[in-house]
Tab-separated table of C-alpha atoms in Angstrom:
chain	number	residue	atom	x	y	z
A	1	MET	CA	19.150	-95.309	-138.568
A	2	ALA	CA	20.447	-93.784	-141.952
A	3	PRO	CA	24.435	-93.337	-142.174
A	4	SER	CA	25.540	-89.864	-141.325
A	5	LEU	CA	26.922	-87.584	-144.723
A	6	LEU	CA	29.688	-87.162	-143.017
A	7	ASP	CA	30.330	-91.320	-142.927
A	8	LEU	CA	29.045	-91.989	-146.496
A	9	ALA	CA	32.860	-91.425	-147.968
A	10	PRO	CA	36.467	-89.974	-147.146
A	11	VAL	CA	35.832	-87.669	-150.067
A	12	VAL	CA	32.875	-85.008	-151.341
A	13	PRO	CA	33.285	-84.179	-154.366
A	14	VAL	CA	32.440	-80.493	-154.935
A	15	VAL	CA	31.498	-79.709	-158.768
A	16	VAL	CA	31.181	-76.877	-160.530
A	17	ILE	CA	29.079	-78.095	-163.788
A	18	GLU	CA	29.165	-75.563	-166.776
A	19	ASP	CA	27.600	-77.986	-168.985
A	20	ALA	CA	24.475	-79.666	-167.955
A	21	SER	CA	25.433	-82.593	-170.227
A	22	ASP	CA	28.734	-83.547	-167.829
A	23	ALA	CA	26.231	-83.919	-164.917
A	24	VAL	CA	25.297	-87.869	-165.371
A	25	PRO	CA	28.529	-89.231	-166.821
A	26	LEU	CA	30.823	-86.713	-164.561
A	27	ALA	CA	28.241	-88.449	-161.310
A	28	ARG	CA	28.712	-91.959	-162.882
A	29	ALA	CA	32.208	-92.215	-162.900
A	30	LEU	CA	32.384	-90.891	-158.935
A	31	VAL	CA	30.230	-93.352	-158.193
A	32	ALA	CA	32.142	-95.965	-159.832
A	33	GLY	CA	35.108	-94.758	-158.164
A	34	GLY	CA	33.584	-95.035	-154.926
A	35	LEU	CA	32.367	-91.577	-154.016
A	36	PRO	CA	28.556	-91.239	-154.035
A	37	ALA	CA	28.251	-88.354	-152.269
A	38	ILE	CA	28.357	-85.534	-155.104
A	39	GLU	CA	28.055	-82.241	-153.771
A	40	VAL	CA	26.598	-79.530	-157.198
A	41	THR	CA	27.581	-75.870	-156.251
A	42	LEU	CA	25.374	-73.474	-157.265
A	43	ARG	CA	27.954	-71.502	-158.482
A	44	THR	CA	26.834	-72.366	-162.648
A	45	PRO	CA	22.872	-71.132	-164.309
A	46	VAL	CA	22.404	-75.046	-165.201
A	47	ALA	CA	23.651	-76.226	-161.267
A	48	LEU	CA	19.518	-77.140	-160.825
A	49	ASP	CA	19.687	-78.776	-163.726
A	50	ALA	CA	22.827	-81.017	-163.327
A	51	ILE	CA	20.880	-81.941	-159.780
A	52	ARG	CA	17.905	-82.717	-161.162
A	53	ALA	CA	19.906	-84.496	-164.213
A	54	ILE	CA	21.717	-86.482	-161.148
A	55	ALA	CA	18.811	-87.345	-159.365
A	56	GLY	CA	16.701	-89.244	-161.753
A	57	GLU	CA	19.559	-90.561	-163.793
A	58	VAL	CA	22.056	-91.913	-161.363
A	59	PRO	CA	20.429	-93.449	-158.591
A	60	GLU	CA	23.095	-94.952	-156.571
A	61	ALA	CA	24.708	-91.115	-155.921
A	62	VAL	CA	23.613	-89.351	-153.233
A	63	VAL	CA	23.685	-85.617	-154.970
A	64	GLY	CA	23.428	-82.781	-153.071
A	65	ALA	CA	23.540	-79.118	-153.253
A	66	GLY	CA	26.451	-76.431	-152.282
A	67	THR	CA	27.048	-72.753	-151.900
A	68	VAL	CA	23.153	-72.993	-150.645
A	69	ILE	CA	23.041	-69.091	-148.880
A	70	THR	CA	18.861	-68.489	-149.233
A	71	PRO	CA	16.477	-69.975	-148.153
A	72	ASP	CA	14.387	-69.849	-152.187
A	73	GLN	CA	18.054	-71.807	-152.550
A	74	VAL	CA	16.739	-74.456	-150.184
A	75	THR	CA	13.329	-75.260	-151.427
A	76	GLU	CA	14.722	-74.813	-155.098
A	77	THR	CA	17.372	-77.194	-154.897
A	78	VAL	CA	15.326	-80.003	-152.612
A	79	ALA	CA	12.608	-79.907	-155.290
A	80	ALA	CA	15.610	-80.503	-158.065
A	81	GLY	CA	16.417	-84.012	-155.814
A	82	ALA	CA	19.050	-82.433	-153.214
A	83	ARG	CA	19.742	-85.020	-151.009
A	84	PHE	CA	21.772	-82.943	-148.819
A	85	LEU	CA	22.684	-79.141	-147.938
A	86	VAL	CA	25.679	-77.304	-148.141
A	87	SER	CA	26.627	-73.674	-146.775
A	88	PRO	CA	29.404	-71.742	-146.796
A	89	GLY	CA	28.219	-70.143	-143.509
A	90	TRP	CA	24.783	-69.545	-142.010
A	91	THR	CA	22.229	-67.071	-140.835
A	92	ASP	CA	19.246	-67.534	-138.567
A	93	VAL	CA	17.067	-67.721	-141.170
A	94	LEU	CA	19.023	-69.583	-143.086
A	95	LEU	CA	19.601	-72.353	-140.649
A	96	GLU	CA	15.848	-72.567	-139.762
A	97	ALA	CA	15.466	-72.936	-143.836
A	98	MET	CA	17.471	-76.070	-143.922
A	99	GLN	CA	16.602	-77.684	-140.669
A	100	ALA	CA	12.755	-77.575	-142.177
A	101	SER	CA	13.775	-79.116	-145.763
A	102	GLY	CA	14.047	-82.472	-144.285
A	103	VAL	CA	17.043	-83.116	-146.010
A	104	PRO	CA	20.759	-83.438	-143.686
A	105	PHE	CA	22.657	-80.403	-144.415
A	106	LEU	CA	26.123	-79.013	-143.158
A	107	PRO	CA	26.059	-75.442	-141.920
A	108	GLY	CA	29.356	-73.493	-142.581
A	109	VAL	CA	31.659	-72.559	-140.200
A	110	SER	CA	34.609	-70.897	-139.470
A	111	THR	CA	35.428	-69.878	-136.042
A	112	THR	CA	34.677	-71.493	-132.285
A	113	SER	CA	31.489	-68.869	-131.566
A	114	GLU	CA	29.899	-70.034	-134.514
A	115	VAL	CA	30.231	-73.516	-133.609
A	116	VAL	CA	29.318	-72.748	-130.581
A	117	ALA	CA	25.891	-71.585	-131.624
A	118	LEU	CA	24.908	-74.165	-133.855
A	119	LEU	CA	25.202	-76.482	-131.101
A	120	GLU	CA	23.031	-74.874	-129.012
A	121	ARG	CA	20.533	-75.272	-131.761
A	122	GLY	CA	21.201	-78.505	-132.697
A	123	VAL	CA	23.670	-79.178	-134.834
A	124	THR	CA	26.381	-81.272	-134.652
A	125	GLU	CA	27.707	-81.325	-138.429
A	126	MET	CA	29.031	-78.767	-140.005
A	127	LYS	CA	31.635	-77.882	-143.095
A	128	PHE	CA	34.722	-76.208	-141.756
A	129	PHE	CA	35.544	-73.551	-144.670
A	130	PRO	CA	37.697	-72.334	-145.350
A	131	ALA	CA	39.765	-74.940	-144.105
A	132	GLU	CA	43.182	-73.985	-144.753
A	133	ALA	CA	42.478	-70.714	-144.155
A	134	ALA	CA	40.604	-70.907	-141.481
A	135	GLY	CA	43.680	-72.414	-139.564
A	136	GLY	CA	43.782	-76.092	-141.254
A	137	THR	CA	43.949	-79.096	-138.941
A	138	ALA	CA	45.588	-77.176	-136.093
A	139	TYR	CA	42.654	-75.155	-135.900
A	140	LEU	CA	40.279	-78.412	-135.877
A	141	ARG	CA	43.087	-80.345	-133.422
A	142	SER	CA	42.126	-77.257	-131.208
A	143	LEU	CA	38.657	-77.184	-131.031
A	144	ALA	CA	38.184	-81.796	-130.212
A	145	GLY	CA	39.459	-80.857	-126.724
A	146	PRO	CA	36.655	-78.477	-125.426
A	147	LEU	CA	34.269	-79.514	-128.429
A	148	PRO	CA	34.084	-83.017	-128.999
A	149	GLN	CA	30.514	-83.262	-129.629
A	150	ALA	CA	30.788	-80.893	-133.056
A	151	ARG	CA	32.064	-83.506	-136.141
A	152	PHE	CA	33.453	-81.643	-139.300
A	153	CYS	CA	33.533	-81.989	-142.938
A	154	PRO	CA	36.174	-78.975	-143.997
A	155	THR	CA	36.750	-77.741	-147.629
A	156	GLY	CA	38.977	-75.482	-148.781
A	157	GLY	CA	42.582	-75.599	-149.791
A	158	ILE	CA	42.569	-79.775	-149.556
A	159	GLY	CA	44.332	-81.874	-151.646
A	160	SER	CA	45.793	-85.363	-152.318
A	161	ALA	CA	48.340	-84.140	-150.218
A	162	ASN	CA	46.685	-83.080	-147.205
A	163	ALA	CA	43.226	-85.318	-146.936
A	164	PRO	CA	44.799	-87.209	-145.143
A	165	ASP	CA	45.943	-84.760	-142.130
A	166	TYR	CA	42.188	-84.022	-141.976
A	167	LEU	CA	41.071	-87.311	-141.517
A	168	ALA	CA	43.759	-88.505	-138.689
A	169	LEU	CA	41.786	-85.693	-136.923
A	170	PRO	CA	38.817	-87.085	-134.688
A	171	ASN	CA	35.854	-84.692	-134.945
A	172	VAL	CA	36.353	-84.739	-138.795
A	173	GLY	CA	34.229	-87.032	-140.564
A	174	CYS	CA	35.211	-86.774	-144.473
A	175	VAL	CA	36.418	-83.766	-145.957
A	176	GLY	CA	35.529	-81.982	-148.797
A	177	GLY	CA	37.844	-81.178	-152.562
A	178	THR	CA	37.818	-81.162	-156.461
A	179	TRP	CA	41.320	-82.465	-157.008
A	180	MET	CA	39.897	-85.489	-158.787
A	181	LEU	CA	38.271	-82.985	-160.467
A	182	ALA	CA	40.832	-82.405	-162.962
A	183	SER	CA	39.999	-79.942	-165.190
A	184	ASP	CA	41.398	-80.926	-168.045
A	185	ALA	CA	40.376	-84.750	-167.803
A	186	ILE	CA	36.409	-82.683	-167.624
A	187	ALA	CA	37.136	-80.197	-170.857
A	188	ALA	CA	37.977	-83.516	-172.703
A	189	ARG	CA	35.187	-85.763	-171.030
A	190	ASP	CA	37.539	-88.484	-169.897
A	191	TRP	CA	35.332	-89.824	-167.419
A	192	GLY	CA	37.360	-92.902	-167.074
A	193	ARG	CA	40.046	-90.633	-165.748
A	194	VAL	CA	37.850	-88.855	-163.628
A	195	GLU	CA	37.215	-92.483	-162.074
A	196	ALA	CA	40.545	-93.190	-161.864
A	197	LEU	CA	40.870	-90.375	-159.355
A	198	ALA	CA	37.499	-90.189	-157.736
A	199	ARG	CA	39.584	-94.862	-156.657
A	200	GLU	CA	42.526	-93.034	-154.882
A	201	ALA	CA	40.099	-90.341	-153.389
A	202	ALA	CA	38.293	-93.552	-151.951
A	203	GLY	CA	40.584	-95.238	-150.934
A	204	LEU	CA	41.442	-92.556	-148.440
A	205	LYS	CA	39.240	-94.469	-146.138
A	206	THR	CA	41.521	-97.288	-145.869
A	207	LEU	CA	44.176	-95.025	-144.792
A	208	ARG	CA	41.256	-93.366	-141.926
A	209	ALA	CA	40.450	-96.939	-140.396
A	210	GLN	CA	44.161	-97.290	-139.511
A	211	VAL	CA	44.375	-94.381	-137.677
């Protein structure tokens, strides 16, 4: 069985690509640093081109699409090469499209009722968003007792300082974040620095194993 998306790495970089030419070197730097699962958000006009480039030129990366909110985006991103899908929230229509896509997906939740509704539909892996604003580690810890079958990738307000607190929770498989994507490093195309920051983030796996 293929590994769960939540188990590929302790951190999933949440990438906003402004210049399509940055996609491949950025992905290579993240992979070299130990973060193979890369979420490219659909927040810029070049996002699909970036997913297509990474899928075609960086085969060791597991590139996915983030901020997926419509069935059309599901179709377009999978056609471009996305190997997983992430949404900030979900509806029945969007969930059906993601389930039919044939790739793993993480629908976004921020309430207990949303989690229960997904469990009813056979979905056990979810994005918890916006993590810090929605209750953070205390909220997720409270869910672990009554809903132990639900596993999460918290995203939103997570950085190097609080990521270990999330990863210590039994119902958290990984976290999403942007702290290894320093804006000045990307602007300067300093891929070596991005790789170094990614390696530090990947090192959280050791902490996870010790908890």
